[in-house]
Every structure is written in C-alpha cells, then in structure tokens.
Coordinates of C-alpha atoms in Angstrom, one line a residue:
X16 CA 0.2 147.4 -3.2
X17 CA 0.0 148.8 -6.8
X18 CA -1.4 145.3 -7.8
X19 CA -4.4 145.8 -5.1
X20 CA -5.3 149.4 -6.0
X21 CA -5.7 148.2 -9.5
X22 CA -7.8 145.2 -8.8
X23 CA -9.7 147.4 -6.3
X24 CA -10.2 149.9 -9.0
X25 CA -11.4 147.9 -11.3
X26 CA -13.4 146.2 -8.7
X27 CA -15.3 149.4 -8.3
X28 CA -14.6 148.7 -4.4
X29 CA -17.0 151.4 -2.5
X30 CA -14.3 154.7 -2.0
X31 CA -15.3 154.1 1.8
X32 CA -14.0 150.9 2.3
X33 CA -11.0 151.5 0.1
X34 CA -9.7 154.4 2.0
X35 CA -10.8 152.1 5.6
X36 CA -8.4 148.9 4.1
X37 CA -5.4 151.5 3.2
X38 CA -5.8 152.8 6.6
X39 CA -6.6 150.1 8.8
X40 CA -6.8 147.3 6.8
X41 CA -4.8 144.8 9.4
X42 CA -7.5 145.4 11.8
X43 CA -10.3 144.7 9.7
X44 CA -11.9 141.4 9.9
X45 CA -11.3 138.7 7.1
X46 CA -13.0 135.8 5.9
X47 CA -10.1 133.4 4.8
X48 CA -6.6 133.6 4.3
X49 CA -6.6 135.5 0.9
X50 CA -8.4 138.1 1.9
X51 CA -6.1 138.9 5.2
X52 CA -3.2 138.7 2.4
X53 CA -5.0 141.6 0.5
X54 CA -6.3 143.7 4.0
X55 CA -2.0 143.4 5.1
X56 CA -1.2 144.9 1.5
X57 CA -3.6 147.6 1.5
X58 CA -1.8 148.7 4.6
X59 CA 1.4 149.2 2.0
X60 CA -0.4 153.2 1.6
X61 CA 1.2 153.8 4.9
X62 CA 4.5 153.0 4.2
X63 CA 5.5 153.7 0.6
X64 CA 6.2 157.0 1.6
X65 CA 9.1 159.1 2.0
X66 CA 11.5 158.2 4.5
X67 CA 14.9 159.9 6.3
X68 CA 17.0 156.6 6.1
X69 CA 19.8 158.6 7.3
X70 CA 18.3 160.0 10.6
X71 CA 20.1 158.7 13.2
X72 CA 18.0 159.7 16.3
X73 CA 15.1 156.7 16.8
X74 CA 12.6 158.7 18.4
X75 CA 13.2 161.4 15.5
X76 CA 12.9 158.8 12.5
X77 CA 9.9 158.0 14.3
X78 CA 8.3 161.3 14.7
X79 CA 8.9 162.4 11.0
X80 CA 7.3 159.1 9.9
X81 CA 4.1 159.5 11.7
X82 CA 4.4 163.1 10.6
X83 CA 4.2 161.8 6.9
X84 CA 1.5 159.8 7.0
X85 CA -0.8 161.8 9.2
X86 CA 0.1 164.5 6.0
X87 CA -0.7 161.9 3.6
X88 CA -3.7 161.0 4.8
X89 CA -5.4 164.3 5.6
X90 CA -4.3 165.6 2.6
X91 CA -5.5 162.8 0.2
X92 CA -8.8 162.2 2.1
X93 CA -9.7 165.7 3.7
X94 CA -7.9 168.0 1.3
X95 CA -6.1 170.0 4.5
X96 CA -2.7 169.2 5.8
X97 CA -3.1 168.8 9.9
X98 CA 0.2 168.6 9.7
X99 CA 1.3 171.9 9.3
X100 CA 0.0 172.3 13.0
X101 CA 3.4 170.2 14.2
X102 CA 5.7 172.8 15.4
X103 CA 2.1 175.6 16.2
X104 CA -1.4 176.1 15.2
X105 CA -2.0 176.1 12.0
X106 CA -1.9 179.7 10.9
X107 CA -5.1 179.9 8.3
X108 CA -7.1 176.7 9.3
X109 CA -8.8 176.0 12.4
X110 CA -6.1 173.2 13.7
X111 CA -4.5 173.4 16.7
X112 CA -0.8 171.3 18.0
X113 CA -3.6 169.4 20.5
X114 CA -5.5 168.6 17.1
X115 CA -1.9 167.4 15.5
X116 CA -0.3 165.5 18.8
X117 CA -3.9 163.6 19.1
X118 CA -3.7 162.5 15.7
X119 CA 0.3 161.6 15.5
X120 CA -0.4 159.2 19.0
X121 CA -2.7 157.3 16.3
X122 CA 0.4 156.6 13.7
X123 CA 3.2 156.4 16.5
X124 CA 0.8 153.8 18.0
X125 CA 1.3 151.9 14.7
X126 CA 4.2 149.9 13.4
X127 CA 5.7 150.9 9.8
X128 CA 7.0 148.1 8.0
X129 CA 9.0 149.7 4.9
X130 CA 11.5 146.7 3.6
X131 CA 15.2 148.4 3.9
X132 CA 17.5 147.2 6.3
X133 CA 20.2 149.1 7.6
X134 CA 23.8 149.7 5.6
X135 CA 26.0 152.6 4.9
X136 CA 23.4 154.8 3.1
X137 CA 20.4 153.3 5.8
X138 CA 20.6 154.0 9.8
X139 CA 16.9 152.1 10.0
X140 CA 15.6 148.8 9.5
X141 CA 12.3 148.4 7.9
X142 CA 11.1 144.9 8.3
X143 CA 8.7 143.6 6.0
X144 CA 5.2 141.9 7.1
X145 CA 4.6 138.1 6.7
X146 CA 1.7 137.1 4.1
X147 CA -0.2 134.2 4.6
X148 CA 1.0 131.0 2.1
X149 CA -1.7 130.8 -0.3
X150 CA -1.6 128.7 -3.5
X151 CA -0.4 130.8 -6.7
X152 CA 0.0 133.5 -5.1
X153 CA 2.7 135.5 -6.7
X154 CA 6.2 135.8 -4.4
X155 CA 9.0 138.5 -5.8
X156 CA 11.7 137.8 -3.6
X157 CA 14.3 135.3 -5.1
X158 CA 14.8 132.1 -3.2
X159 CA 18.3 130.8 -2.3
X160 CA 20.1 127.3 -1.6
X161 CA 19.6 126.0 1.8
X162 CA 23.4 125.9 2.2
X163 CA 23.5 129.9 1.4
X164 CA 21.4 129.8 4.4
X165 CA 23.0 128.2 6.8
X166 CA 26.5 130.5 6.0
X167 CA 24.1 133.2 6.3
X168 CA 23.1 132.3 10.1
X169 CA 26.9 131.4 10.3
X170 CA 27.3 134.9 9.7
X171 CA 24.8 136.6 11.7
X172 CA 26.0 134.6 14.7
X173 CA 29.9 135.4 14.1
X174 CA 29.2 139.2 14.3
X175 CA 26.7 139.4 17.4
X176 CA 29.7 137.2 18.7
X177 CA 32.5 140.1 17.7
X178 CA 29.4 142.9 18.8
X179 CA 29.4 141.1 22.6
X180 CA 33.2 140.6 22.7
X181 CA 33.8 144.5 21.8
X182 CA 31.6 145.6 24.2
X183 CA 32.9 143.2 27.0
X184 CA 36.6 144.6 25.8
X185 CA 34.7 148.8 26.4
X186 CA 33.0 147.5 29.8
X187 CA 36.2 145.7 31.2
X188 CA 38.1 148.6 30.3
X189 CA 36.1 151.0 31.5
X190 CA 35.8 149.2 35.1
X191 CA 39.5 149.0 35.2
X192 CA 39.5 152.2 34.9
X193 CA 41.5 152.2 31.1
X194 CA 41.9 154.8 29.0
X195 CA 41.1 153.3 25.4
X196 CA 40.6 156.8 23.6
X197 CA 43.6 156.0 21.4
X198 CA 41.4 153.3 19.9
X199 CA 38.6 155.0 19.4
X200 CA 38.9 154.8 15.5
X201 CA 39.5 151.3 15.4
X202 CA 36.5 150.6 17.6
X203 CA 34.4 153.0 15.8
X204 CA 35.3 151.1 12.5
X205 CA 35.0 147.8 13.6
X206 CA 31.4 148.7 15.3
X207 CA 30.0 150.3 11.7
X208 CA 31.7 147.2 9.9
X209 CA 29.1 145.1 12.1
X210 CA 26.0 147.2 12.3
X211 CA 26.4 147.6 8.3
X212 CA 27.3 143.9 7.3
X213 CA 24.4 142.6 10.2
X214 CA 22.2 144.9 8.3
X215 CA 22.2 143.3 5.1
X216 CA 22.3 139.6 6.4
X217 CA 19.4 140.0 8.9
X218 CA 17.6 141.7 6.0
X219 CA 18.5 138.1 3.5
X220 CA 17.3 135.9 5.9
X221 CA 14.2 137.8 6.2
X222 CA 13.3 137.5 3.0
X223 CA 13.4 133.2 2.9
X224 CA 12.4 130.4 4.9
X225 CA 14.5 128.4 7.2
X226 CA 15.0 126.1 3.0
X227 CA 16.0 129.6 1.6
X228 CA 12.2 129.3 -0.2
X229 CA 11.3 133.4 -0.8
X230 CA 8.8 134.4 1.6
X231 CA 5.5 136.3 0.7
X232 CA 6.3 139.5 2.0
X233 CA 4.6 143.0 1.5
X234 CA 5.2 146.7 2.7
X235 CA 2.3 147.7 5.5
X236 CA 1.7 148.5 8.7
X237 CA 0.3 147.1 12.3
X238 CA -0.4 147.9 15.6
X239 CA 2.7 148.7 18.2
X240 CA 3.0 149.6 21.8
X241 CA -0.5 152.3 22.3
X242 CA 0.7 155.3 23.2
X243 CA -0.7 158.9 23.6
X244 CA 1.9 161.7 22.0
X245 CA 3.7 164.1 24.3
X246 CA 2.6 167.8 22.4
X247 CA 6.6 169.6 21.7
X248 CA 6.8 172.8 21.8
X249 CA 8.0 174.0 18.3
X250 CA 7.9 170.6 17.2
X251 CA 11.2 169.5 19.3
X252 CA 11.7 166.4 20.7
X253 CA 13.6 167.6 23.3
X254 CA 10.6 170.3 24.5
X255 CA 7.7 167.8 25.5
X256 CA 4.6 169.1 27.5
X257 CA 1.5 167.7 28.2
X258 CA 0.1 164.2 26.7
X259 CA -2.5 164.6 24.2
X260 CA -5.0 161.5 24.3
X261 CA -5.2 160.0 21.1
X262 CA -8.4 161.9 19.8
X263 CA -9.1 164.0 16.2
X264 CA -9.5 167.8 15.7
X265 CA -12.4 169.4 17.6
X266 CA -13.4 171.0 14.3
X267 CA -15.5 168.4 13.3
X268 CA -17.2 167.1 16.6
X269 CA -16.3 163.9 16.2
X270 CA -17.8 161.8 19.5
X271 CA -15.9 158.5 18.6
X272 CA -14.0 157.1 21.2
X273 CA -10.4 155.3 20.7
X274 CA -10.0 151.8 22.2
X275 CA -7.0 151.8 24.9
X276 CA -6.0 148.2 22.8
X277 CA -5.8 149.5 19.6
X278 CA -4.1 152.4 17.8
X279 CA -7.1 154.4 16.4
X280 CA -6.6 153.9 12.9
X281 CA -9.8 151.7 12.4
X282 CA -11.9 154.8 14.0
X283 CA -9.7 157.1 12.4
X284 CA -10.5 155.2 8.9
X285 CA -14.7 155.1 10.1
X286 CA -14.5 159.0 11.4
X287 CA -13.3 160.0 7.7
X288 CA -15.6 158.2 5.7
X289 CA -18.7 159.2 7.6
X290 CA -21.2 160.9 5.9
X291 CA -21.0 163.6 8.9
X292 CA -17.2 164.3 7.6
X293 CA -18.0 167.4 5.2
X294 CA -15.0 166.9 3.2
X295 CA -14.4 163.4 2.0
X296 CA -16.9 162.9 -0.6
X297 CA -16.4 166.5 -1.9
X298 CA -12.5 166.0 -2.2
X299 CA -13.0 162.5 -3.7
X300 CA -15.6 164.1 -6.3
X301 CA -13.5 166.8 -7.4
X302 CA -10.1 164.7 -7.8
X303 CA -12.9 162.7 -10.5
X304 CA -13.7 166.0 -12.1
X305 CA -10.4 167.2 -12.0
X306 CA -9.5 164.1 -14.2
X307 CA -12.4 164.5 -16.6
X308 CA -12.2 168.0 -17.2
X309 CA -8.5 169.5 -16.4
X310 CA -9.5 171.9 -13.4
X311 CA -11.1 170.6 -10.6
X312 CA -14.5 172.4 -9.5
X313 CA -12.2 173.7 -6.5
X314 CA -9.1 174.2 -8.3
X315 CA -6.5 173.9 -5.5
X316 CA -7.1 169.8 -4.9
X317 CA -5.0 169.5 -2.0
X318 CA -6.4 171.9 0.1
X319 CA -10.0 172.6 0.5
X320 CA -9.1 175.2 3.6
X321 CA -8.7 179.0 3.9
X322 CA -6.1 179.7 1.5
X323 CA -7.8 177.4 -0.9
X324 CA -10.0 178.7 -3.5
X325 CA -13.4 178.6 -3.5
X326 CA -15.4 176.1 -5.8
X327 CA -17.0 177.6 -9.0
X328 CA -20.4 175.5 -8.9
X329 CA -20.8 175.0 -5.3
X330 CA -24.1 173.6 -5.3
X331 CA -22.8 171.0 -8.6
X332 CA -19.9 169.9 -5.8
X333 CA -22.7 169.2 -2.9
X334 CA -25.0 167.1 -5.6
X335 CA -22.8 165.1 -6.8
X336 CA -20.9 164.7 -3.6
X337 CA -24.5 163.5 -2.0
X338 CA -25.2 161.3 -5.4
X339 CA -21.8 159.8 -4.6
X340 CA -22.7 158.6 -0.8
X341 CA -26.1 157.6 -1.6
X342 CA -25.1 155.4 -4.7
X343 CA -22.5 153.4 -2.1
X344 CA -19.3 155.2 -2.6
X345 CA -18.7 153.9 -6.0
X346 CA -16.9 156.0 -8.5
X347 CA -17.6 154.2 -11.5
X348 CA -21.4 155.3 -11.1
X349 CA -19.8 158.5 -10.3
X350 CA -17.6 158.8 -13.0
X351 CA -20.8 157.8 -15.4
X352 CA -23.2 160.6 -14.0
X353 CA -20.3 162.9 -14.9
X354 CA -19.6 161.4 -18.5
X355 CA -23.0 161.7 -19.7
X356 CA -23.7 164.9 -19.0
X357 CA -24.1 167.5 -21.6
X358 CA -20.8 170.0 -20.2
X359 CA -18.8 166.6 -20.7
X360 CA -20.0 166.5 -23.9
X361 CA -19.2 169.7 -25.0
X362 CA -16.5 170.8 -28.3
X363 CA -13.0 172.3 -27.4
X364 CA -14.4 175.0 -30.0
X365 CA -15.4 178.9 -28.6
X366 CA -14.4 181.2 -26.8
X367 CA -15.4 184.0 -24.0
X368 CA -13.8 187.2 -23.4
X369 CA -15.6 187.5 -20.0
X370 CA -14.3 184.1 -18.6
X371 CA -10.7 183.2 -20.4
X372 CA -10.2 180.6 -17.7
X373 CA -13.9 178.8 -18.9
X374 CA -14.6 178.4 -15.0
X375 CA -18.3 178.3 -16.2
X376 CA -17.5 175.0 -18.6
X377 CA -19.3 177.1 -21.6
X378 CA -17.0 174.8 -23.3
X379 CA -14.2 171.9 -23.4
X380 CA -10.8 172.5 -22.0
X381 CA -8.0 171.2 -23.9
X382 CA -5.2 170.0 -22.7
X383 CA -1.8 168.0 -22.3
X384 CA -2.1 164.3 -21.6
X385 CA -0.1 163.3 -18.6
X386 CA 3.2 162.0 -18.9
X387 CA 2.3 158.1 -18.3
X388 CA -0.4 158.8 -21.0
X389 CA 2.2 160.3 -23.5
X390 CA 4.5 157.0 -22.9
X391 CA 1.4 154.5 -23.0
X392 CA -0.1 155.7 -26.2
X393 CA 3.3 156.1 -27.9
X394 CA 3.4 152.6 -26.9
X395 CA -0.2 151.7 -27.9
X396 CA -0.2 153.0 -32.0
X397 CA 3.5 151.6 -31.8
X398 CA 1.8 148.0 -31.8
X399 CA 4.3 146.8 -28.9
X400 CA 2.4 147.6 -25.6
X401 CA 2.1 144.9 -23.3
X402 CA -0.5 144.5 -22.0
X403 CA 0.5 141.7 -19.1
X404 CA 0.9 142.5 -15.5
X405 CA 4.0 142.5 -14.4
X406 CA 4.8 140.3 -11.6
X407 CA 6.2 142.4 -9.0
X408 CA 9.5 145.1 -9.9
X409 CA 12.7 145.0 -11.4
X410 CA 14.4 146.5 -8.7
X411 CA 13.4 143.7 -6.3
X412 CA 15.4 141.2 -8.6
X413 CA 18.1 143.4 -8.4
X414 CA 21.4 142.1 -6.8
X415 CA 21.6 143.4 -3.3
X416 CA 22.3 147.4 -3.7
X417 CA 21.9 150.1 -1.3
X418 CA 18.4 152.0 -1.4
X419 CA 20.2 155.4 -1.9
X420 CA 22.6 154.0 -4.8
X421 CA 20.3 151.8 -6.7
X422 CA 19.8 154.5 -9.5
X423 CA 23.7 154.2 -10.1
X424 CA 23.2 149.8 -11.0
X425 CA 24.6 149.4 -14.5
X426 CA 21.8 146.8 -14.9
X427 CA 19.0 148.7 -13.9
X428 CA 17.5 150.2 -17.9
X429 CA 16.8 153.5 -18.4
X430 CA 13.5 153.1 -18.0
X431 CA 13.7 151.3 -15.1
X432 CA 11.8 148.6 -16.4
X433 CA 13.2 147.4 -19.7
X434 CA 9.6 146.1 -20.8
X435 CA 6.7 147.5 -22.8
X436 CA 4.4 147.5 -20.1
X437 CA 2.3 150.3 -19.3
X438 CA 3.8 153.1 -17.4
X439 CA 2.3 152.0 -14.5
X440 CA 4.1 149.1 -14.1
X441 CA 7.6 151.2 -13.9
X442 CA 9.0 151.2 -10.5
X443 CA 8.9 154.8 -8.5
X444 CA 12.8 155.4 -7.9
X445 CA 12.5 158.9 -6.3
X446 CA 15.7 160.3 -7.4
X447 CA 16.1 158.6 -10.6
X448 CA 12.8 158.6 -12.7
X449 CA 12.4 157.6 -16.2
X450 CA 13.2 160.5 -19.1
X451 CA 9.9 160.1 -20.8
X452 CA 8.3 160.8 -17.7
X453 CA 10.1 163.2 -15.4
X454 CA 10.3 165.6 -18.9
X455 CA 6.8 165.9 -19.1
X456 CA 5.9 166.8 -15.6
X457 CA 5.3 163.2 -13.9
X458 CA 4.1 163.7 -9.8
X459 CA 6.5 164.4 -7.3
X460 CA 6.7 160.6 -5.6
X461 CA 7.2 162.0 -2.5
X462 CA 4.1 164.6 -2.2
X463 CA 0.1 164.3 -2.2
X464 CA 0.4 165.8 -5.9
X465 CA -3.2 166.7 -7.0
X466 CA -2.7 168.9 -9.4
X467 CA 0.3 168.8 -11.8
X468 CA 2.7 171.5 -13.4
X469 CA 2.4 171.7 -17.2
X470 CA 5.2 172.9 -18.6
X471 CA 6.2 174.0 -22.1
X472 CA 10.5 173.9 -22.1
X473 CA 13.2 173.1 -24.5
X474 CA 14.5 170.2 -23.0
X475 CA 10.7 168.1 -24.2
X476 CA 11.4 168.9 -27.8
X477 CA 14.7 167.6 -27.3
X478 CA 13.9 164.7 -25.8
X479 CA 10.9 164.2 -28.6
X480 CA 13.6 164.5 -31.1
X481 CA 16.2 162.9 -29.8
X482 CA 15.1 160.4 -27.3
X483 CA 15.9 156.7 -27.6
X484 CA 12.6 155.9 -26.3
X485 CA 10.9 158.2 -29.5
X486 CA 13.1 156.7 -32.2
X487 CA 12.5 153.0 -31.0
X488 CA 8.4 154.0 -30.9
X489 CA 8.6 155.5 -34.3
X490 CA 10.6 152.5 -35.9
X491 CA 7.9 150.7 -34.6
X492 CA 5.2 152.4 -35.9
X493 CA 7.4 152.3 -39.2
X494 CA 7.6 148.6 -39.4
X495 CA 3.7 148.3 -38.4
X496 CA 2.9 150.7 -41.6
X497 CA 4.8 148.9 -43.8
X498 CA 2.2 146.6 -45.4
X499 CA -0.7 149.1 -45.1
X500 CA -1.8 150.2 -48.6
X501 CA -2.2 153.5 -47.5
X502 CA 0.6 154.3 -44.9
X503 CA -0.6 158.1 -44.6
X504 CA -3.5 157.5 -43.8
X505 CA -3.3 154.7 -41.7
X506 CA -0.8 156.4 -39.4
X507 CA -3.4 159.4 -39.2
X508 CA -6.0 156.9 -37.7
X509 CA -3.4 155.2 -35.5
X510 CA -2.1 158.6 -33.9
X511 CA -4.8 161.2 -34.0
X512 CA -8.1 158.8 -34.8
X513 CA -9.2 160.7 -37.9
X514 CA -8.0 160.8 -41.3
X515 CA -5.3 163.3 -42.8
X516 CA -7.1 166.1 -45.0
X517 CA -6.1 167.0 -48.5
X518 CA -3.1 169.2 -47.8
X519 CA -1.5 166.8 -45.1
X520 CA -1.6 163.8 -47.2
X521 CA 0.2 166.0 -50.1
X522 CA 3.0 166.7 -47.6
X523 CA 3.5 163.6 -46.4
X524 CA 3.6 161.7 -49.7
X525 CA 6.4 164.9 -50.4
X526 CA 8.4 163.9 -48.0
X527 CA 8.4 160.3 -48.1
X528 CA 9.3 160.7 -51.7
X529 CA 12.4 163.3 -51.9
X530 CA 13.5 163.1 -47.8
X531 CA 17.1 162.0 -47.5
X532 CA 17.9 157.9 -46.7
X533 CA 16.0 155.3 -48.3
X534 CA 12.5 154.6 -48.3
X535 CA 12.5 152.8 -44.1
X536 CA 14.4 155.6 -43.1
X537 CA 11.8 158.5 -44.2
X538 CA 8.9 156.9 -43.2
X539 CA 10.5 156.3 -39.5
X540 CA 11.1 160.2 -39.3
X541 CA 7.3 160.9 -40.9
X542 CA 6.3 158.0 -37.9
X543 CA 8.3 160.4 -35.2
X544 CA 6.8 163.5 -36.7
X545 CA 3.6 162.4 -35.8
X546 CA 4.7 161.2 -32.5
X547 CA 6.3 164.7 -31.2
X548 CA 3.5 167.0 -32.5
X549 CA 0.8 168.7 -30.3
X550 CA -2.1 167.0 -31.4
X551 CA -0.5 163.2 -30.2
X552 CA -0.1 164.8 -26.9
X553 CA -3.1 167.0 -26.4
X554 CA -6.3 166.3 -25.7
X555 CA -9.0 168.4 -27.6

C-alpha cells in the first residue's frame, strides 16, 4: 500500500480516482492482471487501521472496525467525523444515528482483510487477500521447504483432531448427565493451547503455496454478506432497533441508489468525489495549502463543521477548489497554481501588530520541518541516504512474533529499519516508533492527523545531543568534509544552503583549532552543531 500511494503520487493520478481505488478499488474494473494487483492494494487504506485484537465479542470487533473506517474516511475526505453520531446525533453537525447506521451497513457489508492471525495477544484472524501471479512482481513473505509444509498440515490436522475429540468428551458428558466442572481448567487450557497454536499455523500456511513458494499477498478489503445495520440505541449491541437501508446522510441530497449485490462502497467512493459534494475538493485543497504554507486556509483540517473555524480567504478556498475540479483532480497542477503565486513567494521577513497570527499571508510563515523531514535531511547533507525502495518491511521478515510484542524483538533496530532509507520507508509500529521521529512530533498512527503538535521540550535537545542517530549523521558529515578545502564553508552550503558570514567562519575555525580531542573529533562535534541548531530544522 505505501508502494502504490507513492507511485500514484508521483503518477499525478486524478485525486478522484485515487480516493474511488482506496475505497472501492476491488470493485472497479481492470484491464489485465497487474492492474487488478494494484486496485486489491489500494483497498490496503481500509484496513491499515487501528484494530482491538483483544475484543473477544465477533459482532463487537466487527462493529468498531466499520466504526474506524467510516471515521477514516469522512474525516480524510469530507473533513467531519459521521462517526461521532454512533451512540446519538451528532451534537454540533447536522448528522443523525440514521445518517451513521446507513453508512456503517456500507463497511459491515465489506470484508476487512488485516494479516494477523489469532495467538495469545490476538482473539481475531485477519486473512490476507490473494494477488494475482505476475512476473517480477515483488513477494515479502519468506518461502519455506515443501517438507515444512507438509508437518505444518500435519499439524493443523492433529489439533482440529484434539478440538473434535474435546468437544465429543463435553457433549458425551454432558448427555450422560456428568458433572465435569472439576476439569474445567484443564479443558479451558487445553482449548486456548489449540485456538492459540491453530492460529499461528493456519496463518503459515497462508502465507505459501501448497511447494511452501511465498504467496503474493496484500492487506485490503472486499465485499461480504450485504447487509443493512440495525441503528443501537447508545451505540450497544445489545439495544438494536430499526434497520437502516444502506444510504448516506440526507445533508447532502444525495439521489444515488445502492445495489442490493454490492456493499455501497463504489457509490459511496462516486458520491464523495462528485463535484455536487461541497467538501471534497475544498478539504483536499486546504490539506495542499496547509503543506505549503503551515496553516491551512481553514485552520482546523479535520473538521470543516460547526465547531471548526471558519476559512480566512473564503473566496481563495472556492477558486482554487473549482480550478482543482476543472483541471481533472490533479494536484500537481494544483500544487503549481499555488507555488507560483506571489504570497508563496513572499520573505519570512515583517511583521504586523494588527494580525500576529499573519492570517492575511502579508508575509511567510516560518516554521519547524516535520519530523520525517528532520531525519531525511540529516540523512541527505550526511551523504548516506538511500535513495532505493525498499522491498517491502523489516517486520514482515521477522521470525514469527506476536503483533502486540513485536516492539520487544531483540532483532528488530531502533529505528525499526536498520537502513538509510528515507523515513518513509520505516515501518509504522504504533506503540513503538522510532526516537528521531516520535521526539519531534511524528502523526499519531492511529488518527486522521491533519494538523500536527509542534512542540518545543527538553527531551529534543537531548536527543540532538545525545542521540546515536545524531552522532552517526554528524560522523558522517565529518568524514564527507574531510577532503573539502574549505570544511566551514562547505558544511554551511550542505546544511543551511548559503555560505557562513564573517563572524561564523571565525568561530568555527576557533573551535576546530583549540576544542578538546584531535582534529576528527572537533570537526564531528562542529558537524553535530550544525545538525541540532534551529536553522537545520526550520524552515524560513
């Protein structure tokens, strides 16, 4: 999935038809093979999110997954959560629980496939979806001998074998009329001991062919059994009342009917990106001048509703929001109309007393880089980024290890990665992110995360000055310097992209001269001086 939203990216892929393949990509039609392989992975947006592996009530792991993506996708697309209408309207915004429950029946219609199979720390099994074969293509399982597989069906067959035999032993004792209560330990044990080992063994022979060759696998979604959603009062399972009919909220007058074959989520995917839907193209178009200028023209990016705040240049949103539909979704055109313009091109320099936040853009807004951006460019003037994709992630070639304790693997690196790639290439471990990221303010991996906290604490100094990550950048940057005729002023260039003035270049040369340890030493520490100041990691 992170493969195809780069390559769809860089594609410039119309913003329509990228958010109709994320959403509804297995129903679309393809032309060949390859391009089914790509529609089944751009499905993966539905099911990368978060996910109560320890819920052990079906319907209820159910419900709370269609919850989460009916929250992801309103918020990402629309800018308003429906899905604070689960338990009662919504309180500010005009949706209603007939709006929510007519929506969920869209995503409980639909088949999550998430990749975890049941253990100890997992009470649901996630299967993964079947790519077609297609030459080259790249496969991250690992593949295993065909005799490894044959002991694994050995084993799969020997526990449904003990499964049927306990539960012959319960049903003969229970017609006879047994009491068996004093072994209810033992059968409890002996039951998890299957359901836990079965997990992990259905979940191997998933992953291979019938030769132990690694499957083509990816994370996505499909259709299931069609069904409409019961609305529950306060959000409880156990208080159902009427059936909504798959539908969406009445707000927005939508006349598009649902097919009684199919979930919804094709319509669903046409209904957002129509240019009748007021909000799309406006949320889309500020999240792109959110990233270009720091503050979006509506400055709360996740919710465009009541308790949102109002754009400053309402007319500027509805322009460009227009220009964006009529120039076929595409955001690089998008992202050029901005660039060009003369605010873009404004200095960081002024001032005005009568609008300290600069909501009218009288001039450039400086600010932090974000904390893949502070690890990349580290990496960049370091001279060891790589700049190769990397097949796949290092925690799929892990050794089998529960979901919940994979952060705890001696052989996972700190960085989760243990390469030079760019930062986003690091696998998303949601308990157990990198340093260098989660210290300055990465996205919460388990929320729509529009706009991020910027924080200023002790613990980033620290971690500037101290980190392993730092030192090993600066030593870089060190060695890289070393046959430059000017080091000071090459490292200027290489950090900051202009040259040191008068006075910098007379401290520097002072303290590569008469700082402590020898002459590879002092330069490496004038290397991680540059790397921890406020001008490498602002951008003004």
């Amino acid at each position: 999935f992170r493969d195809y939203v780069i390559d769809a990216v860089n594609a410039d892929v119309p913003y329509d038809r990228f958010i109709t393949e994320q959403i509804a990509g297995d129903l679309l039609p393809a032309k060949d093979d390859a391009e089914r392989a790509r529609l089944l992975i751009a499905t993966g947006f539905l099911a990368i999110g978060a996910k109560g592996l320890n819920e052990m009530n079906p319907p209820q792991f159910a419900a709370d997954v269609a919850d989460e993506q009916l929250d992801a996708v309103t918020r990402a697309v629309m800018a308003s959560s429906i899905a604070c209408a689960r338990c009662h309207d919504h309180k500010t915004d005009p949706f209603t629980m007939e709006d929510y429950y007519g929506l969920v029946g869209i995503f409980k219609s639909t088949q999550t496939f998430y990749g975890n199979w049941i253990d100890s720390e997992n009470s649901n099994h996630g299967r993964l979806i079947r790519l077609p074969e297609l030459p080259g293509q790249s496969i991250v399982g690992k593949s295993i001998p065909e005799a490894r597989v044959k002991q694994l069906q050995a084993d799969l067959a020997k526990l449904n074998a003990d499964e049927k035999e306990q539960n012959d032993y319960i049903a003969k004792a229970k017609a006879e009329n047994r009491d068996i209560s004093g072994e209810f330990h033992k059968l409890l044990t002996n039951a998890l001991r299957i359901l836990w080992t079965r997990g992990g063994v259905e979940g191997a022979l998933d992953a291979v062919d019938e030769k132990g060759r690694a499957r083509p696998l990816c994370m996505g979604v499909k259709d299931a059994k069609i069904i409409d959603s019961p609305l529950y009062e306060r959000g409880e399972l156990a208080q159902p009342r009427d059936v909504i009919p798959r539908r969406f909220p009445k707000l927005f007058g939508s006349d598009l009917s649902l097919p009684k074959d199919q979930s919804g989520r094709l319509e669903l995917a046409k209904w957002l990106t129509s240019r009748q839907n007021p909000l799309t193209a406006r949320v889309m178009v500020n999240r792109v001048w959110r990233h270009l200028f720091g503050a979006g023209l509506v400055r709360t990016m996740d919710d465009f509703g009541v308790t949102g705040e109002a754009p400053s240049h309402p007319e500027l949103l509805d322009y460009l929001a227009v220009k964006f539909m009529d120039g076929g979704w595409s955001v690089k055109k998008l992202i050029k109309e901005i660039v060009m313009s003369e605010t873009y091109r404004q200095s960081s320099s002024g001032r005005s007393d009568s609008d300290p936040d600069n909501r009218m853009l009288a001039h450039a807004n400086p600010r932090r880089l974000d904390a893949e951006v502070i690890r990349d460019s580290m990496l960049a003037v370091s001279g060891l980024l790589d700049k190769s994709r990397r097949p796949g992630s290092l925690v799929a070639e892990l050794d089998g290890q529960s979901v919940s304790l994979i952060g705890f693997n001696d052989k996972l690196p700190k960085d989760l990665d243990g390469s030079h790639r760019r930062s986003i290439y690091l696998p998303v471990i949601r308990d157990h992110l990198p340093d260098v990221l989660e210290q300055f303010d990465v996205a919460n991996p388990s929320l729509v995360t529009g706009n991020r906290d910027v924080t200023n604490v002790p613990l980033q100094a620290l971690y500037l000055l101290n980190g392993p990550f730092v030192q090993e950048m600066a030593a870089a940057l060190a060695k890289r310097l070393e046959s430059s005729p000017s080091r000071v002023k090459r490292a200027f260039e290489l950090c900051f992209h202009r040259e040191p003035d008068a006075h910098e270049v007379a401290l520097a040369d002072h303290f590569l001269k008469n700082a402590p340890g020898d002459e590879s030493k002092r330069l490496t520490a004038f290397c991680q001086s540059l790397l921890c100041s406020a001008e490498f990691r602002f951008e003004d």
